[in-house]
Amino acid sequence: RPPRSTLFPYTTLFRSNTVLMTAAYISLLAIAEATVSRVTFAPYYPQWRLVNIATEKAVKFTRMIFLFIILNAIATFQVIVAQREQYSTETIYFVMIISCAIKAFFLMWLAKISFEDSSTSATDAEESSDDYDMNVNNGVKLILFSNLFCIGVFALSLFGYPELSLFIFNHLIMSLILCGLFEVVRRSVIEIVRRIIYAGPWMRHFRNKRSLNKIDFWLRAIVNPTMLLVLIFILLNLWGLPADFILQLVKKLLFGFKIGGIQISLIAIAMGIVVFFVSLTFVRIIKKRLAENVLSKIDMDDGIRHSLISGVGFVGFIISTLLAIIAVGIDLTSLAFIAGALSVGIGFGLQDAIKNLVAGIIILLERPFKVGDWVVLSGVEGTIKQINIRS
């Protein structure tokens, strides 16, 4: 009588608890994925939806993800068990090919749902046929490119490289999940910081729409690049780039690297931009104080008052620019050399702007006309309300 292991070759598999451990791991992962997708898309509760998509598309996404989770869990279970129990190479490759096929089908289906424009009706297409055709063409191109990419990667598994194909599909799906999570985190961070800023006592003086728009602009300008850099760092590390190499690269980008003897640093550039806008803000505050408090109490002609305020603004702009250049760390000697070398080209390219600038300065100094004068020019007449440096 042959031994029991020959009659029942899978008894060792069950004795080692490989099936139970693998099933528990895959089930836990599937439940987590289903929970995240359910919370993110909220197909039947639009008010709780974390992404801005239509309800019909949210339902499609949820159903597709649930189906993929079930099929992928089964395929992943087979691959892990086959590898741990050291099945034959043909069997392992076969289950890997099945897993690759499921992932390729999922990605192709995801591209179809994401890039198809089902919200545009025929009436809208007739009213704006050009825009509709352009959107349709772009959607078709993206779907076609995605399908060709998935088919090409899946073909690698058929030609003897299932591990490479599975690696690409797994990391691509993980990259998509990370991008989705970072988008949710980005919006959450912006919303939380916005609410904190709006709840502050300083907002009593900045309740106008223009100030709120500026706050939103600068908030996005700070949060979006930061989140993007973190996402790029994680994605590069996910795809196999060593973390030490990425950190060294980030360090060089932030603290400076040389190109042809010129030191370039992102921190220095950011500092220069901050110094420029802060200095410009102080200049605007000074102009406002001069216009409303100091010069308004002096018996002075309106034209002279406007000329002084414009001159302060012009000088303040030049000082802000110089301070920004110094903060960046650019040598003023090198800057003067570059400006001298490019002066001819700048003179030809910006001659109209330079003529207007010089004319504006002359008008402010000589004052052939001033604010409040009635002028007639080429059949057009009216009262001068404001005189700027170049207009």
Short mmCIF file of C-alpha atoms in Angstrom, two decimals:
data_model
loop_
_atom_site.label_atom_id
_atom_site.label_comp_id
_atom_site.label_asym_id
_atom_site.label_seq_id
_atom_site.Cartn_x
_atom_site.Cartn_y
_atom_site.Cartn_z
CA ARG A 1 0.00 0.00 0.00
CA PRO A 2 1.50 3.37 -0.95
CA PRO A 3 2.05 5.93 1.75
CA ARG A 4 -0.78 8.33 2.66
CA SER A 5 1.08 11.36 1.27
CA THR A 6 1.04 9.73 -2.17
CA LEU A 7 -2.68 8.99 -2.10
CA PHE A 8 -3.56 12.42 -0.69
CA PRO A 9 -0.84 14.85 -1.78
CA TYR A 10 -2.61 17.90 -0.33
CA THR A 11 -2.80 16.69 3.26
CA THR A 12 0.54 18.34 4.06
CA LEU A 13 -0.85 21.56 2.70
CA PHE A 14 -3.77 21.55 5.13
CA ARG A 15 -1.57 20.35 7.99
CA SER A 16 0.76 23.36 7.57
CA ASN A 17 -2.16 25.81 7.82
CA THR A 18 -0.98 27.50 4.59
CA VAL A 19 -4.50 27.56 3.20
CA LEU A 20 -6.01 29.02 6.36
CA MET A 21 -3.35 31.70 6.77
CA THR A 22 -3.48 32.67 3.11
CA ALA A 23 -7.28 32.74 3.10
CA ALA A 24 -7.33 34.92 6.22
CA TYR A 25 -4.78 37.33 4.72
CA ILE A 26 -6.60 37.58 1.39
CA SER A 27 -9.98 37.99 3.09
CA LEU A 28 -8.70 40.79 5.33
CA LEU A 29 -7.18 42.57 2.34
CA ALA A 30 -10.37 42.18 0.30
CA ILE A 31 -12.53 43.55 3.14
CA ALA A 32 -10.21 46.57 3.50
CA GLU A 33 -10.31 47.27 -0.25
CA ALA A 34 -14.10 46.94 -0.37
CA THR A 35 -14.49 49.26 2.63
CA VAL A 36 -12.23 51.94 1.15
CA SER A 37 -14.00 51.83 -2.21
CA ARG A 38 -17.41 51.94 -0.55
CA VAL A 39 -16.46 54.94 1.58
CA THR A 40 -14.75 56.77 -1.29
CA PHE A 41 -17.47 56.46 -3.94
CA ALA A 42 -20.56 56.20 -1.66
CA PRO A 43 -22.74 55.09 -4.59
CA TYR A 44 -26.08 55.61 -2.83
CA TYR A 45 -25.16 58.58 -0.63
CA PRO A 46 -23.87 61.46 -2.82
CA GLN A 47 -23.51 63.80 0.16
CA TRP A 48 -20.85 61.52 1.65
CA ARG A 49 -18.95 60.97 -1.61
CA LEU A 50 -15.26 61.88 -1.41
CA VAL A 51 -14.76 62.23 -5.18
CA ASN A 52 -16.71 64.53 -7.45
CA ILE A 53 -18.31 62.11 -9.93
CA ALA A 54 -21.86 61.37 -11.04
CA THR A 55 -23.95 58.83 -9.15
CA GLU A 56 -24.24 56.55 -12.18
CA LYS A 57 -20.48 56.42 -12.57
CA ALA A 58 -19.99 55.90 -8.81
CA VAL A 59 -22.31 52.87 -8.92
CA LYS A 60 -20.37 51.45 -11.89
CA PHE A 61 -17.06 51.98 -10.12
CA THR A 62 -18.29 50.28 -6.94
CA ARG A 63 -19.69 47.24 -8.74
CA MET A 64 -16.58 46.89 -10.86
CA ILE A 65 -14.27 47.14 -7.84
CA PHE A 66 -16.30 44.58 -5.86
CA LEU A 67 -16.16 42.11 -8.75
CA PHE A 68 -12.45 42.66 -9.16
CA ILE A 69 -11.84 42.20 -5.42
CA ILE A 70 -13.56 38.80 -5.46
CA LEU A 71 -11.81 37.54 -8.60
CA ASN A 72 -8.44 38.97 -7.61
CA ALA A 73 -8.70 37.43 -4.13
CA ILE A 74 -9.27 33.99 -5.65
CA ALA A 75 -6.43 34.40 -8.14
CA THR A 76 -4.03 35.79 -5.53
CA PHE A 77 -4.91 32.93 -3.19
CA GLN A 78 -4.00 30.43 -5.90
CA VAL A 79 -0.70 32.15 -6.69
CA ILE A 80 0.39 32.36 -3.04
CA VAL A 81 -0.52 28.75 -2.29
CA ALA A 82 1.20 27.50 -5.44
CA GLN A 83 4.39 29.39 -4.62
CA ARG A 84 4.51 28.43 -0.93
CA GLU A 85 3.83 24.75 -1.59
CA GLN A 86 6.36 24.74 -4.46
CA TYR A 87 4.09 23.43 -7.15
CA SER A 88 5.48 22.72 -10.57
CA THR A 89 6.68 25.65 -12.65
CA GLU A 90 3.92 25.09 -15.20
CA THR A 91 1.22 25.24 -12.52
CA ILE A 92 2.65 28.41 -10.97
CA TYR A 93 2.90 30.09 -14.38
CA PHE A 94 -0.65 29.04 -15.21
CA VAL A 95 -2.18 30.61 -12.08
CA MET A 96 -0.02 33.72 -12.63
CA ILE A 97 -1.38 34.05 -16.16
CA ILE A 98 -4.93 33.79 -14.79
CA SER A 99 -4.17 36.53 -12.25
CA CYS A 100 -2.65 38.72 -14.99
CA ALA A 101 -5.74 38.21 -17.16
CA ILE A 102 -8.04 39.32 -14.31
CA LYS A 103 -5.95 42.44 -13.66
CA ALA A 104 -5.73 43.31 -17.35
CA PHE A 105 -9.51 42.99 -17.71
CA PHE A 106 -10.03 45.15 -14.63
CA LEU A 107 -7.73 47.92 -15.87
CA MET A 108 -9.33 47.92 -19.32
CA TRP A 109 -12.78 48.12 -17.74
CA LEU A 110 -11.60 50.89 -15.42
CA ALA A 111 -10.27 52.90 -18.37
CA LYS A 112 -13.55 52.47 -20.23
CA ILE A 113 -15.63 53.74 -17.32
CA SER A 114 -13.22 56.57 -16.49
CA PHE A 115 -12.74 58.02 -19.96
CA GLU A 116 -16.14 57.52 -21.51
CA ASP A 117 -18.25 60.67 -21.57
CA SER A 118 -21.73 59.43 -20.80
CA SER A 119 -22.98 62.72 -19.40
CA THR A 120 -22.99 64.56 -22.73
CA SER A 121 -26.32 64.27 -24.50
CA ALA A 122 -27.06 64.47 -28.17
CA THR A 123 -28.52 67.95 -27.73
CA ASP A 124 -25.32 69.22 -26.18
CA ALA A 125 -23.39 67.61 -29.00
CA GLU A 126 -25.43 69.47 -31.60
CA GLU A 127 -24.97 72.79 -29.83
CA SER A 128 -21.18 72.44 -29.46
CA SER A 129 -20.14 69.82 -31.97
CA ASP A 130 -16.48 70.84 -32.09
CA ASP A 131 -15.91 70.55 -28.33
CA TYR A 132 -17.90 67.32 -28.21
CA ASP A 133 -15.87 65.76 -31.04
CA MET A 134 -12.63 66.78 -29.35
CA ASN A 135 -13.71 65.25 -26.02
CA VAL A 136 -14.85 62.05 -27.72
CA ASN A 137 -11.61 61.76 -29.67
CA ASN A 138 -9.51 62.26 -26.53
CA GLY A 139 -11.59 59.71 -24.62
CA VAL A 140 -11.29 57.15 -27.41
CA LYS A 141 -7.54 57.69 -27.63
CA LEU A 142 -7.08 57.20 -23.90
CA ILE A 143 -9.22 54.05 -23.88
CA LEU A 144 -7.35 52.68 -26.89
CA PHE A 145 -3.96 53.44 -25.34
CA SER A 146 -4.97 51.83 -22.03
CA ASN A 147 -6.26 48.70 -23.78
CA LEU A 148 -3.11 48.35 -25.87
CA PHE A 149 -0.94 48.78 -22.78
CA CYS A 150 -2.88 46.14 -20.81
CA ILE A 151 -2.84 43.72 -23.73
CA GLY A 152 0.90 44.25 -24.19
CA VAL A 153 1.67 43.64 -20.52
CA PHE A 154 -0.58 40.56 -20.49
CA ALA A 155 1.21 39.27 -23.59
CA LEU A 156 4.42 39.18 -21.54
CA SER A 157 2.88 36.48 -19.37
CA LEU A 158 1.98 34.41 -22.43
CA PHE A 159 5.52 34.66 -23.80
CA GLY A 160 7.16 33.31 -20.65
CA TYR A 161 7.38 36.35 -18.35
CA PRO A 162 4.37 36.03 -16.02
CA GLU A 163 6.29 37.33 -13.01
CA LEU A 164 7.19 40.54 -14.84
CA SER A 165 3.63 40.95 -16.06
CA LEU A 166 2.25 40.37 -12.57
CA PHE A 167 4.77 42.83 -11.12
CA ILE A 168 3.69 45.57 -13.56
CA PHE A 169 -0.02 44.98 -12.99
CA ASN A 170 0.27 44.84 -9.20
CA HIS A 171 2.35 47.99 -8.96
CA LEU A 172 0.15 49.81 -11.45
CA ILE A 173 -2.96 49.01 -9.42
CA MET A 174 -1.18 50.03 -6.21
CA SER A 175 -0.13 53.30 -7.88
CA LEU A 176 -3.73 54.04 -8.87
CA ILE A 177 -4.90 53.32 -5.33
CA LEU A 178 -2.22 55.61 -3.88
CA CYS A 179 -3.13 58.39 -6.31
CA GLY A 180 -6.77 58.09 -5.26
CA LEU A 181 -5.90 58.13 -1.56
CA PHE A 182 -3.62 61.14 -2.00
CA GLU A 183 -6.35 63.01 -3.85
CA VAL A 184 -8.73 62.39 -0.95
CA VAL A 185 -6.04 63.42 1.57
CA ARG A 186 -5.18 66.54 -0.48
CA ARG A 187 -8.78 67.73 -0.53
CA SER A 188 -9.20 66.96 3.15
CA VAL A 189 -6.05 68.89 4.13
CA ILE A 190 -7.08 71.91 2.04
CA GLU A 191 -10.58 71.91 3.50
CA ILE A 192 -9.35 71.53 7.10
CA VAL A 193 -6.74 74.30 6.77
CA ARG A 194 -9.26 76.56 5.02
CA ARG A 195 -11.78 76.13 7.83
CA ILE A 196 -9.09 76.82 10.44
CA ILE A 197 -8.05 80.01 8.62
CA TYR A 198 -11.63 81.17 8.12
CA ALA A 199 -12.41 80.58 11.82
CA GLY A 200 -9.53 82.83 12.96
CA PRO A 201 -10.15 86.30 14.44
CA TRP A 202 -8.05 87.89 11.68
CA MET A 203 -10.73 87.04 9.11
CA ARG A 204 -12.86 89.93 10.33
CA HIS A 205 -10.80 92.23 8.12
CA PHE A 206 -10.65 89.89 5.09
CA ARG A 207 -14.24 88.90 4.46
CA ASN A 208 -14.40 90.25 0.91
CA LYS A 209 -14.43 87.85 -2.02
CA ARG A 210 -11.06 89.00 -3.37
CA SER A 211 -9.24 88.22 -0.11
CA LEU A 212 -10.89 84.81 0.15
CA ASN A 213 -9.84 83.99 -3.40
CA LYS A 214 -6.27 84.95 -2.60
CA ILE A 215 -6.27 82.74 0.50
CA ASP A 216 -7.57 79.79 -1.54
CA PHE A 217 -4.96 80.41 -4.24
CA TRP A 218 -2.00 80.47 -1.84
CA LEU A 219 -3.35 77.54 0.13
CA ARG A 220 -3.50 75.41 -3.00
CA ALA A 221 -0.14 76.73 -4.17
CA ILE A 222 1.46 75.46 -0.95
CA VAL A 223 -0.44 72.20 -0.36
CA ASN A 224 -0.59 70.87 -3.93
CA PRO A 225 3.18 70.89 -4.71
CA THR A 226 3.98 69.46 -1.28
CA MET A 227 1.50 66.61 -1.67
CA LEU A 228 2.70 66.00 -5.23
CA LEU A 229 6.33 65.67 -4.12
CA VAL A 230 5.36 63.22 -1.37
CA LEU A 231 3.30 61.18 -3.86
CA ILE A 232 6.17 61.08 -6.36
CA PHE A 233 8.55 59.95 -3.61
CA ILE A 234 6.24 57.09 -2.56
CA LEU A 235 5.54 56.01 -6.15
CA LEU A 236 9.23 55.92 -7.04
CA ASN A 237 9.95 53.86 -3.95
CA LEU A 238 7.02 51.57 -4.78
CA TRP A 239 8.40 50.87 -8.24
CA GLY A 240 11.78 49.82 -6.83
CA LEU A 241 13.86 52.99 -6.69
CA PRO A 242 15.92 52.92 -3.44
CA ALA A 243 14.76 55.33 -0.77
CA ASP A 244 18.35 56.49 -0.09
CA PHE A 245 18.80 57.49 -3.71
CA ILE A 246 15.48 59.37 -3.70
CA LEU A 247 16.42 61.18 -0.49
CA GLN A 248 19.77 62.23 -1.94
CA LEU A 249 18.02 63.48 -5.08
CA VAL A 250 15.46 65.44 -3.05
CA LYS A 251 18.24 66.88 -0.91
CA LYS A 252 20.09 68.12 -3.98
CA LEU A 253 16.92 69.62 -5.45
CA LEU A 254 16.00 71.39 -2.24
CA PHE A 255 19.41 72.58 -1.05
CA GLY A 256 21.05 73.20 -4.40
CA PHE A 257 22.98 71.73 -7.28
CA LYS A 258 25.29 73.34 -9.81
CA ILE A 259 24.74 73.66 -13.55
CA GLY A 260 27.61 75.38 -15.34
CA GLY A 261 28.82 77.07 -12.17
CA ILE A 262 25.34 78.35 -11.24
CA GLN A 263 23.89 77.16 -7.93
CA ILE A 264 20.20 76.22 -8.24
CA SER A 265 18.13 75.55 -5.12
CA LEU A 266 14.37 75.10 -4.86
CA ILE A 267 14.38 76.41 -1.30
CA ALA A 268 16.26 79.54 -2.39
CA ILE A 269 13.84 80.07 -5.29
CA ALA A 270 10.84 79.62 -2.99
CA MET A 271 12.42 82.02 -0.50
CA GLY A 272 12.95 84.58 -3.25
CA ILE A 273 9.30 84.33 -4.30
CA VAL A 274 8.14 84.72 -0.70
CA VAL A 275 10.43 87.72 -0.14
CA PHE A 276 9.19 89.37 -3.34
CA PHE A 277 5.50 89.05 -2.50
CA VAL A 278 5.99 90.00 1.16
CA SER A 279 7.96 93.10 0.14
CA LEU A 280 5.33 93.95 -2.46
CA THR A 281 2.64 93.61 0.21
CA PHE A 282 4.51 96.06 2.46
CA VAL A 283 4.81 98.47 -0.46
CA ARG A 284 1.06 98.31 -1.05
CA ILE A 285 0.42 98.92 2.64
CA ILE A 286 2.73 101.96 2.55
CA LYS A 287 0.97 103.29 -0.57
CA LYS A 288 -2.40 102.85 1.09
CA ARG A 289 -1.24 104.61 4.25
CA LEU A 290 0.19 107.48 2.20
CA ALA A 291 -2.99 107.85 0.19
CA GLU A 292 -5.45 107.62 3.09
CA ASN A 293 -3.58 109.17 6.02
CA VAL A 294 -0.41 111.15 5.29
CA LEU A 295 -1.01 112.81 1.92
CA SER A 296 -4.76 113.21 2.44
CA LYS A 297 -4.08 115.57 5.37
CA ILE A 298 -1.71 117.77 3.32
CA ASP A 299 -3.07 120.52 1.11
CA MET A 300 -1.75 119.09 -2.16
CA ASP A 301 -2.92 118.89 -5.73
CA ASP A 302 -4.49 115.53 -6.68
CA GLY A 303 -2.09 115.10 -9.58
CA ILE A 304 0.98 115.58 -7.38
CA ARG A 305 -0.45 113.22 -4.76
CA HIS A 306 -1.09 110.54 -7.38
CA SER A 307 2.39 111.02 -8.87
CA LEU A 308 4.02 110.54 -5.45
CA ILE A 309 2.02 107.40 -4.73
CA SER A 310 2.81 105.93 -8.15
CA GLY A 311 6.49 106.77 -7.72
CA VAL A 312 6.57 105.04 -4.32
CA GLY A 313 4.98 101.98 -5.91
CA PHE A 314 7.51 101.98 -8.74
CA VAL A 315 10.50 102.29 -6.39
CA GLY A 316 9.02 99.66 -4.07
CA PHE A 317 8.64 97.23 -6.98
CA ILE A 318 12.31 97.67 -7.90
CA ILE A 319 13.40 97.17 -4.28
CA SER A 320 11.22 94.05 -3.96
CA THR A 321 12.77 92.61 -7.11
CA LEU A 322 16.31 93.27 -5.86
CA LEU A 323 15.51 91.73 -2.46
CA ALA A 324 14.10 88.64 -4.17
CA ILE A 325 17.23 88.30 -6.30
CA ILE A 326 19.44 88.59 -3.22
CA ALA A 327 17.31 86.00 -1.36
CA VAL A 328 17.67 83.55 -4.25
CA GLY A 329 21.44 83.97 -4.02
CA ILE A 330 22.11 85.25 -7.53
CA ASP A 331 25.29 87.24 -7.86
CA LEU A 332 24.40 90.77 -8.95
CA THR A 333 27.66 90.96 -10.94
CA SER A 334 26.64 87.93 -12.98
CA LEU A 335 23.15 89.36 -13.34
CA ALA A 336 24.56 92.63 -14.67
CA PHE A 337 26.72 90.71 -17.14
CA ILE A 338 23.72 88.68 -18.37
CA ALA A 339 21.57 91.81 -18.60
CA GLY A 340 24.25 93.56 -20.64
CA ALA A 341 24.54 90.60 -23.00
CA LEU A 342 20.76 90.44 -23.49
CA SER A 343 20.12 94.19 -23.54
CA VAL A 344 20.03 94.39 -27.33
CA GLY A 345 17.52 91.57 -27.65
CA ILE A 346 15.43 92.91 -24.79
CA GLY A 347 15.47 96.36 -26.37
CA PHE A 348 14.10 95.04 -29.66
CA GLY A 349 11.60 92.64 -28.14
CA LEU A 350 10.20 94.98 -25.47
CA GLN A 351 10.66 98.34 -27.14
CA ASP A 352 6.95 99.22 -26.95
CA ALA A 353 6.75 98.30 -23.26
CA ILE A 354 9.94 100.26 -22.52
CA LYS A 355 8.67 103.29 -24.43
CA ASN A 356 5.43 103.19 -22.46
CA LEU A 357 7.37 102.84 -19.20
CA VAL A 358 9.64 105.80 -19.93
CA ALA A 359 6.66 107.86 -21.10
CA GLY A 360 4.79 107.03 -17.90
CA ILE A 361 7.73 108.15 -15.75
CA ILE A 362 8.00 111.40 -17.73
CA ILE A 363 4.27 112.04 -17.33
CA LEU A 364 4.50 111.48 -13.58
CA LEU A 365 7.47 113.86 -13.31
CA GLU A 366 6.53 116.66 -15.73
CA ARG A 367 2.77 116.38 -15.19
CA PRO A 368 1.55 117.74 -18.55
CA PHE A 369 -1.85 116.52 -17.36
CA LYS A 370 -3.03 115.15 -14.06
CA VAL A 371 -5.78 113.15 -12.43
CA GLY A 372 -9.08 115.01 -12.71
CA ASP A 373 -8.30 116.76 -16.04
CA TRP A 374 -10.74 116.59 -18.92
CA VAL A 375 -8.96 115.39 -22.09
CA VAL A 376 -9.95 114.88 -25.72
CA LEU A 377 -7.92 112.33 -27.72
CA SER A 378 -8.74 111.18 -31.27
CA GLY A 379 -12.43 111.89 -30.87
CA VAL A 380 -12.60 110.25 -27.44
CA GLU A 381 -12.98 112.47 -24.38
CA GLY A 382 -13.27 111.90 -20.68
CA THR A 383 -11.91 112.53 -17.19
CA ILE A 384 -8.54 111.10 -16.14
CA LYS A 385 -9.15 108.77 -13.21
CA GLN A 386 -5.74 107.17 -12.75
CA ILE A 387 -2.20 107.39 -14.16
CA ASN A 388 0.01 104.34 -13.80
CA ILE A 389 3.65 103.83 -14.70
CA ARG A 390 2.95 102.57 -18.23
CA SER A 391 -0.73 103.38 -18.79
#
